[in-house]
XYZ file of C-alpha atoms in Angstrom:
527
model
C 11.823 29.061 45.699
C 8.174 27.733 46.384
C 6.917 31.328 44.710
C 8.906 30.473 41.368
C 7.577 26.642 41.604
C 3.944 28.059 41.841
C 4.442 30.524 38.921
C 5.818 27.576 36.845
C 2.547 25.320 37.780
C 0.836 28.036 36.885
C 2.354 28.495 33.363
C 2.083 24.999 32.960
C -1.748 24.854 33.222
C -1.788 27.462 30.409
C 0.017 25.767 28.105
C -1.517 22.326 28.187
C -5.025 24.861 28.210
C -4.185 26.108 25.134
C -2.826 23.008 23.364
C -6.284 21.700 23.928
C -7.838 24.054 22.528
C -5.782 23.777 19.657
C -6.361 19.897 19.546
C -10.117 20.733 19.702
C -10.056 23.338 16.779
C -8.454 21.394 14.387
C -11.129 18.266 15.228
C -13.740 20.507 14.940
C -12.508 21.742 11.041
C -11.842 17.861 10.484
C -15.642 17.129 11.271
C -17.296 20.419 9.632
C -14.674 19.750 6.581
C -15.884 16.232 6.602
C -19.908 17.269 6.872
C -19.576 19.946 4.458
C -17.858 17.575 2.111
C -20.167 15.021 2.554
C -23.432 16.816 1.435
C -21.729 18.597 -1.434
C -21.381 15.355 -2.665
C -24.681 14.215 -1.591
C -25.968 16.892 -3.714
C -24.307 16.504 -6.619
C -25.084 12.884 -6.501
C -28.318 13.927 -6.558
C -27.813 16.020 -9.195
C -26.576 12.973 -11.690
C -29.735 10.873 -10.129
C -31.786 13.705 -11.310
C -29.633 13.995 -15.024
C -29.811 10.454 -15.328
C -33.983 10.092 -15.036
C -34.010 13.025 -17.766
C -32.161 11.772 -19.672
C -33.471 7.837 -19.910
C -37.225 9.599 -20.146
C -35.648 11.174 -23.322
C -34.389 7.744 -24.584
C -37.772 6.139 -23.230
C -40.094 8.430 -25.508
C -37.700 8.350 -28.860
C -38.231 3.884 -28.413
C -42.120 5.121 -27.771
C -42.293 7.166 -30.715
C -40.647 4.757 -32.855
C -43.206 2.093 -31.652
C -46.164 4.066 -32.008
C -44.889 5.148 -35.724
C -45.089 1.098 -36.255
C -48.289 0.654 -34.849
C -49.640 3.833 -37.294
C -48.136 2.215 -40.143
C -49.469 -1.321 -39.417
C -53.132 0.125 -39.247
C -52.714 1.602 -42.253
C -51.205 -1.378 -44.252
C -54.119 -4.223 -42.989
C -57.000 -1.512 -43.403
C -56.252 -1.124 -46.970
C -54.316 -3.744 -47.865
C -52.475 -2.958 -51.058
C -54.405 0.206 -52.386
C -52.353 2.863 -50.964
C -49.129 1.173 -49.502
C -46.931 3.333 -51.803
C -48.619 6.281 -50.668
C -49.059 6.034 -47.008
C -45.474 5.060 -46.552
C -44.405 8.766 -48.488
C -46.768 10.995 -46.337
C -45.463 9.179 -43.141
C -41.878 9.960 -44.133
C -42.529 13.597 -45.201
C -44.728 14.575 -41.756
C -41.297 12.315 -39.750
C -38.813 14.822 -41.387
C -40.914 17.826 -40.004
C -41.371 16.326 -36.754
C -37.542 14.944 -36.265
C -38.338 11.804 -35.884
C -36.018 9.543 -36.648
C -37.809 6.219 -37.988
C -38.364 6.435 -41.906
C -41.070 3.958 -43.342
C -40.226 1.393 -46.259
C -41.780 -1.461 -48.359
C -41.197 -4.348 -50.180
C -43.579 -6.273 -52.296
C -43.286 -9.474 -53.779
C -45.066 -10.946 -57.043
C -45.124 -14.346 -56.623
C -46.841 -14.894 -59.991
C -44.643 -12.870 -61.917
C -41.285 -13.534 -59.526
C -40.691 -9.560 -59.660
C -40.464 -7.098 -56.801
C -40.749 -3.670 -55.891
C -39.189 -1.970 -53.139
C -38.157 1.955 -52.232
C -35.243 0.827 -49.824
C -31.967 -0.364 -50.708
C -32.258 -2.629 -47.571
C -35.211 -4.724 -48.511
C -32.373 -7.131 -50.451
C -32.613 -9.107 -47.166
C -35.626 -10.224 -48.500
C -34.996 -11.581 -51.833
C -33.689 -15.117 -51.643
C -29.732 -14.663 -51.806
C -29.626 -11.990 -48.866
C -26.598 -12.270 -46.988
C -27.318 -13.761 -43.469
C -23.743 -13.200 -41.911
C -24.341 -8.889 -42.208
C -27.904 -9.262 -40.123
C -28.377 -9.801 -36.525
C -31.904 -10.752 -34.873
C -32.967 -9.037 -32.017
C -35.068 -11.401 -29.894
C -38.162 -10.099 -28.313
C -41.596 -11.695 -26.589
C -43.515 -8.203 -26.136
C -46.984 -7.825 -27.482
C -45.944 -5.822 -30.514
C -45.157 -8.744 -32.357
C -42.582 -6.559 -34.914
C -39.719 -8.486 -35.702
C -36.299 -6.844 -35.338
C -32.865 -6.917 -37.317
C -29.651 -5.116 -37.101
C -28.551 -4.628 -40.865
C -25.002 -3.443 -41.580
C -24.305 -1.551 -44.333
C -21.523 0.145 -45.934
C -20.104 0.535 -42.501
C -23.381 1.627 -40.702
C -25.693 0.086 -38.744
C -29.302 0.015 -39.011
C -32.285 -1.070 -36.807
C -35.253 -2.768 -39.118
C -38.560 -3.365 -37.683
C -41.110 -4.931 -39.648
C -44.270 -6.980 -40.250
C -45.272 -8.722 -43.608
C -49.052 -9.246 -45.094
C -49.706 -12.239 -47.019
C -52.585 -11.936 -49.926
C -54.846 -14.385 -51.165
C -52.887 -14.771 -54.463
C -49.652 -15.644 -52.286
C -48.167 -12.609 -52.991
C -46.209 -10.687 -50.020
C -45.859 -7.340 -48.555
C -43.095 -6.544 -45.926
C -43.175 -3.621 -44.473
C -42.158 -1.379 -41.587
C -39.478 1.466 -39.983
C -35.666 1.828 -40.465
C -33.704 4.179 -37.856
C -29.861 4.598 -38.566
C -28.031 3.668 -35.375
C -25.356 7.039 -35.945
C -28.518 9.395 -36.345
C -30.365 7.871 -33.204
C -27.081 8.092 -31.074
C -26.891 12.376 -32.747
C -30.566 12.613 -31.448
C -29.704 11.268 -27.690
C -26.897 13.823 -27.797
C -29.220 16.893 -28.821
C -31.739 15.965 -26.485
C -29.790 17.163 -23.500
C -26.759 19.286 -24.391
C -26.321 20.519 -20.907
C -25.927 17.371 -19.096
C -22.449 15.938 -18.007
C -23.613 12.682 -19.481
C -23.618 10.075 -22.161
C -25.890 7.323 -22.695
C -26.733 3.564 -25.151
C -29.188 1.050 -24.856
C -28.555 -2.516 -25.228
C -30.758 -5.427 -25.729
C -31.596 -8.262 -23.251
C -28.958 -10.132 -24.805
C -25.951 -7.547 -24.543
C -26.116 -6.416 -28.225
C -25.547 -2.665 -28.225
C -28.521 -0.129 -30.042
C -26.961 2.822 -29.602
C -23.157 4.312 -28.685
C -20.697 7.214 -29.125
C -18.602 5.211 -30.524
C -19.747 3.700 -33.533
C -16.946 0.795 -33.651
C -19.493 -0.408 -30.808
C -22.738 -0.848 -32.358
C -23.817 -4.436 -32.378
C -21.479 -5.575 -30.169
C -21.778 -7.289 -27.586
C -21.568 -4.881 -24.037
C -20.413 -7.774 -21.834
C -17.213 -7.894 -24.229
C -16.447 -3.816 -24.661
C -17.565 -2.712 -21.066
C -16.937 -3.572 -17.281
C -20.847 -4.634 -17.385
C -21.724 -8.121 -15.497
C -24.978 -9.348 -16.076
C -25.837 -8.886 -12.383
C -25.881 -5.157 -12.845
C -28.473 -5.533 -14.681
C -30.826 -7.387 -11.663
C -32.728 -3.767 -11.472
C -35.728 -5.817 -9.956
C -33.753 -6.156 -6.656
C -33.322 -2.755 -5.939
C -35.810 -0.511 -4.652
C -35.105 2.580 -7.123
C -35.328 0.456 -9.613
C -32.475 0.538 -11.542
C -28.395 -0.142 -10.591
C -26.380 2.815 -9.596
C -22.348 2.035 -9.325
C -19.020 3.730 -9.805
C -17.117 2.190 -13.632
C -14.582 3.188 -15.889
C -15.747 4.670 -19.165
C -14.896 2.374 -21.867
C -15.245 5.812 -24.345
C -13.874 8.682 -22.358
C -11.787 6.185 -20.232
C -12.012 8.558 -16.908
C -14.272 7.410 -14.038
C -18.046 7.402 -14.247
C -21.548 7.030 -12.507
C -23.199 3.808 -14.136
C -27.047 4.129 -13.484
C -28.638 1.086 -15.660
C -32.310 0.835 -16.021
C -34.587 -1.526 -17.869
C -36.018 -0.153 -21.531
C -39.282 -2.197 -22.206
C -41.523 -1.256 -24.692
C -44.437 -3.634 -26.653
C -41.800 -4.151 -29.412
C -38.508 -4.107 -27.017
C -36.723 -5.662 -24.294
C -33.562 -4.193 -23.507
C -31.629 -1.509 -20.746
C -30.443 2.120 -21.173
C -27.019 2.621 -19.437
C -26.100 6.543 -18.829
C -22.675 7.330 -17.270
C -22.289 10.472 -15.488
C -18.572 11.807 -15.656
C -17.673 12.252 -12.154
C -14.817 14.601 -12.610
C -17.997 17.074 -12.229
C -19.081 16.013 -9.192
C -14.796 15.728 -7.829
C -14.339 19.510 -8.830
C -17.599 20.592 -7.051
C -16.271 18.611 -4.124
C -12.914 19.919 -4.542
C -14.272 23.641 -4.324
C -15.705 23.289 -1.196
C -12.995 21.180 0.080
C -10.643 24.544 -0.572
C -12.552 27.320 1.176
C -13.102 24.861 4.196
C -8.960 24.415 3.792
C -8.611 28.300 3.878
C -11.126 29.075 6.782
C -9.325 26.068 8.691
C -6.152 27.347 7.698
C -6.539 30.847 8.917
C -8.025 29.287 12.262
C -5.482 27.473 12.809
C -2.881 30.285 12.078
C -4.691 32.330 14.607
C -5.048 29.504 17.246
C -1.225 28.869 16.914
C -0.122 32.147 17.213
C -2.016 32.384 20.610
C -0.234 29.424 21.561
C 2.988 30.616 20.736
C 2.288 33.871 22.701
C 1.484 31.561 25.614
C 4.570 29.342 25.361
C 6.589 32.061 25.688
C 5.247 32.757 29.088
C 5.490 29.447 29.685
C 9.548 29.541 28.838
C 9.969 33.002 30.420
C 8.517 31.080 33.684
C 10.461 28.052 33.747
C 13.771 30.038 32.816
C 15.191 30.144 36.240
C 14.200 26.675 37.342
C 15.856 25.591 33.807
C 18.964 27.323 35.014
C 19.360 25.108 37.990
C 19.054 22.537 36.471
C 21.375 22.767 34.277
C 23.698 23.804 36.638
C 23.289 20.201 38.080
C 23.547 18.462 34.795
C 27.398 20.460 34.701
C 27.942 18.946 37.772
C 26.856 15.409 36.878
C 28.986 15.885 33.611
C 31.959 16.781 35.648
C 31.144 13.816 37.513
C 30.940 11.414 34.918
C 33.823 12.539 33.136
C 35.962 11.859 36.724
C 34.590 8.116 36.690
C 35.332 7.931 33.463
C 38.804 9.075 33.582
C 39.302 7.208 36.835
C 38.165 3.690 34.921
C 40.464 4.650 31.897
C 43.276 5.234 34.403
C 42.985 1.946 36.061
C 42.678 0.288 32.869
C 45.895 1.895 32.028
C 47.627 0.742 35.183
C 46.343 -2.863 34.457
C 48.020 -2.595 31.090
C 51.095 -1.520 32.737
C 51.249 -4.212 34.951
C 50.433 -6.869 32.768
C 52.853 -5.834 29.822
C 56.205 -6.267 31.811
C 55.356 -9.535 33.587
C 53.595 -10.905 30.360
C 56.651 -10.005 28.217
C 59.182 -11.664 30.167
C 57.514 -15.132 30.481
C 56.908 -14.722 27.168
C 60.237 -14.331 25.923
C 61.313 -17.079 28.215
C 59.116 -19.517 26.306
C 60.706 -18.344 23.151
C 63.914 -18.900 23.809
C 63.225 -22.451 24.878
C 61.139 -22.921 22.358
C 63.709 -22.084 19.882
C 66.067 -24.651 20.937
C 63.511 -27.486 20.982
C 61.230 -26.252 17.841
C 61.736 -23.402 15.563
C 58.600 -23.664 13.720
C 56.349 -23.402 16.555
C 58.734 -20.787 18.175
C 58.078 -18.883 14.929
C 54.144 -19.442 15.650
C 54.738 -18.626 18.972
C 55.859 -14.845 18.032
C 53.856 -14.217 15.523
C 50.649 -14.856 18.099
C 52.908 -12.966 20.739
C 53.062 -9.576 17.874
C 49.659 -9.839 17.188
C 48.790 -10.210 21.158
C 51.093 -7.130 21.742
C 49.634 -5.192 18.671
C 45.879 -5.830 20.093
C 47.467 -4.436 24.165
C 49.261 -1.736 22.743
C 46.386 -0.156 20.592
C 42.843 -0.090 22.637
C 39.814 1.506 21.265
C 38.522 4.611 21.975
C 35.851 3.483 24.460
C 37.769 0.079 25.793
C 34.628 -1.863 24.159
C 35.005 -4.197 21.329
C 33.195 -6.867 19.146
C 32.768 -10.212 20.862
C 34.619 -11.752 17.830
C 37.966 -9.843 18.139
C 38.465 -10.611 21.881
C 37.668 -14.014 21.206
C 40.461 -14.372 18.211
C 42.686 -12.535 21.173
C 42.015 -14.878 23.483
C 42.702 -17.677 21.340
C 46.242 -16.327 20.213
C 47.224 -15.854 24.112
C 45.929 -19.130 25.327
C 48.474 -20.498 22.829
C 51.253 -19.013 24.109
C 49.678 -19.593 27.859
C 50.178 -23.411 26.361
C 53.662 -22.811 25.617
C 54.079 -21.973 28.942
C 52.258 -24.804 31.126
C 51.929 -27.137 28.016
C 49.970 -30.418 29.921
C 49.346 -28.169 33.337
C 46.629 -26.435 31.383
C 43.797 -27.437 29.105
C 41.695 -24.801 27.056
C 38.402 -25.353 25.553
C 36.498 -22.749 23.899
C 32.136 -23.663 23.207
C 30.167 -21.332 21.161
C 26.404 -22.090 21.847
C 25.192 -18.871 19.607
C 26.512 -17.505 16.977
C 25.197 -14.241 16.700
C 26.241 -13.355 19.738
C 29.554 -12.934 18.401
C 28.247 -9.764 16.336
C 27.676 -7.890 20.017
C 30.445 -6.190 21.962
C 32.249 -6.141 25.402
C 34.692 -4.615 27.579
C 38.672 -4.584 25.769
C 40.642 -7.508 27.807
C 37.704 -8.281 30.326
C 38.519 -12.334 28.890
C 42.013 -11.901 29.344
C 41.642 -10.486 33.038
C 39.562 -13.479 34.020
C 41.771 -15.886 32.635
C 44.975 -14.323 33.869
C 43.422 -14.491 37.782
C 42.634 -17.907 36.822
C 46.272 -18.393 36.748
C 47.427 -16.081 39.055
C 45.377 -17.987 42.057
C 45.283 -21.635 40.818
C 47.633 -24.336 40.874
C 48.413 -25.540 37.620
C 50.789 -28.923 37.795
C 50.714 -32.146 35.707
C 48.870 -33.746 38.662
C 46.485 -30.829 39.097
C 46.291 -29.752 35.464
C 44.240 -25.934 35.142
C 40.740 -26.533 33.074
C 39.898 -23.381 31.772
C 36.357 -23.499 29.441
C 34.481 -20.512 27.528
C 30.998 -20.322 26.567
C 28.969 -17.716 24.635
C 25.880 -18.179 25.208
C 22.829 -15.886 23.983
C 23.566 -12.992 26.721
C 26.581 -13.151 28.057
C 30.264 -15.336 27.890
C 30.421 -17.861 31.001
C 34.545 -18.282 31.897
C 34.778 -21.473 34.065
C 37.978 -22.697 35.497
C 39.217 -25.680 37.793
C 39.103 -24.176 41.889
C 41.877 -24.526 42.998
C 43.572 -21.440 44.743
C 46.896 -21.412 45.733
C 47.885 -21.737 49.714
C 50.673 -18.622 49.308
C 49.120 -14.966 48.599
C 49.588 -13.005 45.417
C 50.008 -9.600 44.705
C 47.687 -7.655 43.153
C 44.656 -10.069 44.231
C 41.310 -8.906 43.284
C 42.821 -5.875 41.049
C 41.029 -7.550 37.927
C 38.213 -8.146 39.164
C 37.480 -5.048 40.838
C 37.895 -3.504 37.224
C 35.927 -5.762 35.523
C 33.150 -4.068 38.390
C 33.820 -0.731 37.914
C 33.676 -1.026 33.886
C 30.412 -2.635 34.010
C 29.170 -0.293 36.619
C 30.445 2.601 34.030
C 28.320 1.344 31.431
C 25.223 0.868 33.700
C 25.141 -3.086 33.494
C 24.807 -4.852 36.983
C 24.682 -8.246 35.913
C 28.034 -9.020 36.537
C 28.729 -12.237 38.572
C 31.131 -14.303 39.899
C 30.684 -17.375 42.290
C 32.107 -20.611 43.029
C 30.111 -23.507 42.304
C 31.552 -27.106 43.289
C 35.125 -27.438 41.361
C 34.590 -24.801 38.995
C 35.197 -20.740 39.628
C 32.833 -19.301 37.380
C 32.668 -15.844 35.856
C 29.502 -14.728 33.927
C 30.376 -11.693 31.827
C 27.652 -9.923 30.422
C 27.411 -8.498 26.602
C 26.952 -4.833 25.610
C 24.631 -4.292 22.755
């Protein structure tokens, strides 16, 4: 026998051996999953860091080229005043169209002798002295350039208007300067950088948006359309330079990188925004994420199959102890059953002697009662079928709910009263409710108050006080002590069963003392 325990031990060791190593594989896949994970993402991050400086430069250098197109034309314009106006502002157009730039010049002169002007843009009516205000908005700016900037809508476009004006000595004026269509600075962005997961506008100091995929955007306001706060755009704080955040697109509507950097040029004052889909970043993620799932996957297969292998040896070893053991768990079954059968038979007996005995006195009161009251005799056996409906049918495992052996108990003190009438007094006290939802052993009330009567005097001098109280744990059965000189048969046969019922269902706390006047039972509730 000490050989088997040994081999056992021995078995043991190698299975809790190889669930740790199992426990350590799989922790060391969670942390190389997590690592791996971790600077996939770090690079890809980098990635849209990198995609996002490429593609502000790109925005940078159009607002740069625009601007230095303005400064060109101004030098031009104040060297000659109004020689050459006409043609300087052709040549610049033709040599934009074959360098794709975007700003086209324009000019609008006004004769104030003569009240007549000439113009080669259909925009310079926001000159003349009915324009319409409400289709315009001013962009605000303090830079050194000293342009002046408007946003002019037209037939459902929008159009950015920088310009200067030249006063002559005759009071005649020249206005003059670059128009860029909103829509075709937007489709330049876009070509810039094909091969970037990105998208990106510019909006001025003040929120109004320059440039957008979505042209029902331009000119509003990007505090209104987007998830912006004006704190996102504190780049000074940050040490990059610029605000770097995770946003919902308000055009693709999927989840984005937000960098948002300042755009300052001599003529303006605003911030580029470009949003990175991260979708691109989630699937590069994702791809690593799945061959670390399949390498830890087929480690884990392999680890568990070793550990199967071992807990075979480990059942193959403990087979023969197992077999004792169960052995003695048959016997302890057999042994339980006995008890049980044992209990059930007593409980049997008591019913056998109580029926008889309680059935005679019982019809005994009827028949008086009869003769002096036929209304309370007809009470009296209806409680007496219900009693003898509730002995004759017990449950299956002699426990039942608090509540039903209280309503029993109830019915037979009545016809106890029609027995003793002022030689007994009853009083039932319920201190908790909910107790009455628990359970407890069938009849273990009516054994305690049938010794109560068995072994006390109950006369009209010594009148039997029996009380009940449920209280939170248990029901507390106190009656008047005061035993009766002769013996009685039977004595202690109810209360040794109320022992051995509670001892069957493992609950020792039981007890029954004497204190003063009172006999006092405490019987314990069964969950």
């Amino acid at each position: 026998m000490a050989i088997t325990f040994k081999q056992a031990l021995s078995q043991k060791s190698v299975y809790i051996a190889a669930l740790s190593a199992c426990l350590i594989a799989v922790a060391a896949f969670a942390v190389l999953s997590f690592l791996i994970t971790r600077d996939s993402r770090k690079n890809t991050e980098d990635f849209a860091r990198k995609t996002f400086v490429r593609k502000y430069e790109s925005v940078e250098n159009e607002f740069r080229n625009i601007e230095d197109y303005q400064y060109l034309l101004r030098a031009l314009i104040q060297k000659d005043g109004l020689k050459n106006y006409k043609d300087y502002s052709s040549v610049l157009n033709d040599l934009n169209k074959k360098r794709n730039l975007l700003a086209y010049s324009w000019y609008y002169y006004y004769n104030s002798t003569s009240g007549t002007s000439e113009s080669n843009s259909s925009l310079s009516y926001i000159f003349k002295e009915n324009r319409h205000q409400e289709k315009t908005i001013t962009l605000k700016n303090n830079g050194p350039g000293h342009f002046k900037d408007l946003l002019i809508t037209r037939k459902d476009s929008l159009y950015w208007m920088s310009y200067d004006s030249l006063i002559l000595p005759d009071k005649n004026m020249l206005f003059y300067g670059s128009t860029v269509s909103l829509d075709d600075l937007h489709q330049y962005f876009t070509n810039v950088d094909k091969s970037s997961n990105t998208y990106a506008y510019v909006f001025t100091k003040e929120g109004v948006c320059i440039t957008h995929p979505e042209k029902k955007y331009l000119g509003k306001n990007v505090f209104d359309f987007t998830d912006i706060k004006p704190q996102d755009t504190l780049c000074s704080t940050t040490k990059s330079g610029y605000t770097e955040g995770i946003a919902t697109s308000e055009y693709l509507g999927v989840e984005v990188t937000r960098f948002i950097k300042p755009l300052k040029t001599d003529n303006f004052d605003g911030y580029t925004v470009v949003n990175h889909v991260n979708f691109i970043i989630d699937e590069n993620v994702y791809k690593v994420k799945t061959y670390t799932t399949y390498i830890f996957l087929a480690a884990l297969f392999l680890i568990v199959a070793v550990f199967i292998l071992f807990q075979r040896f480990a059942n193959i070893a403990h087979k023969e102890k197992e077999k004792i053991q169960s052995e003695k768990n048959l016997l302890l079954i057999e042994n339980e059953k006995m008890h049980k059968a044992e209990v059930i038979n007593q409980l049997q007996q008591l019913k056998n002697n109580i029926n008889p005995h309680f059935l005679f006195n019982s019809l005994n009161s009827l028949y008086m009662l009869i003769g002096i009251h036929k209304e309370n005799a007809q009470k009296f056996t209806m409680n007496l079928s219900k009693i003898y409906r509730y002995l004759i049918v017990p449950p299956k495992e002699n426990i039942v709910p608090v509540s039903q052996e209280i309503q029993f108990i109830q019915q037979y003190m009545e016809l106890l009263k029609s027995r003793f009438d002022e030689e007994m007094t009853f009083n039932m006290i319920i201190n908790n409710e909910k107790s009455l939802k628990r359970r407890m052993p069938y009849l273990s009330l009516q054994i305690v108050i049938e010794n109560a009567v068995k072994h006390n005097i109950a006369t009209i001098d010594q009148p039997l006080e029996i009380i009940i109280i449920v209280e939170d744990h248990g029901i507390i059965v106190k009656n008047t002590w005061q035993p009766k000189t002769e013996s009685v048969q039977g004595e202690k046969f109810g209360i040794d069963y109320l022992n051995q019922i509670y001892e069957y269902f493992k609950i020792n706390s039981l007890n029954i003392s004497v204190d003063g006047e009172y006999f006092i039972c405490f019987l314990p509730l069964l969950e």
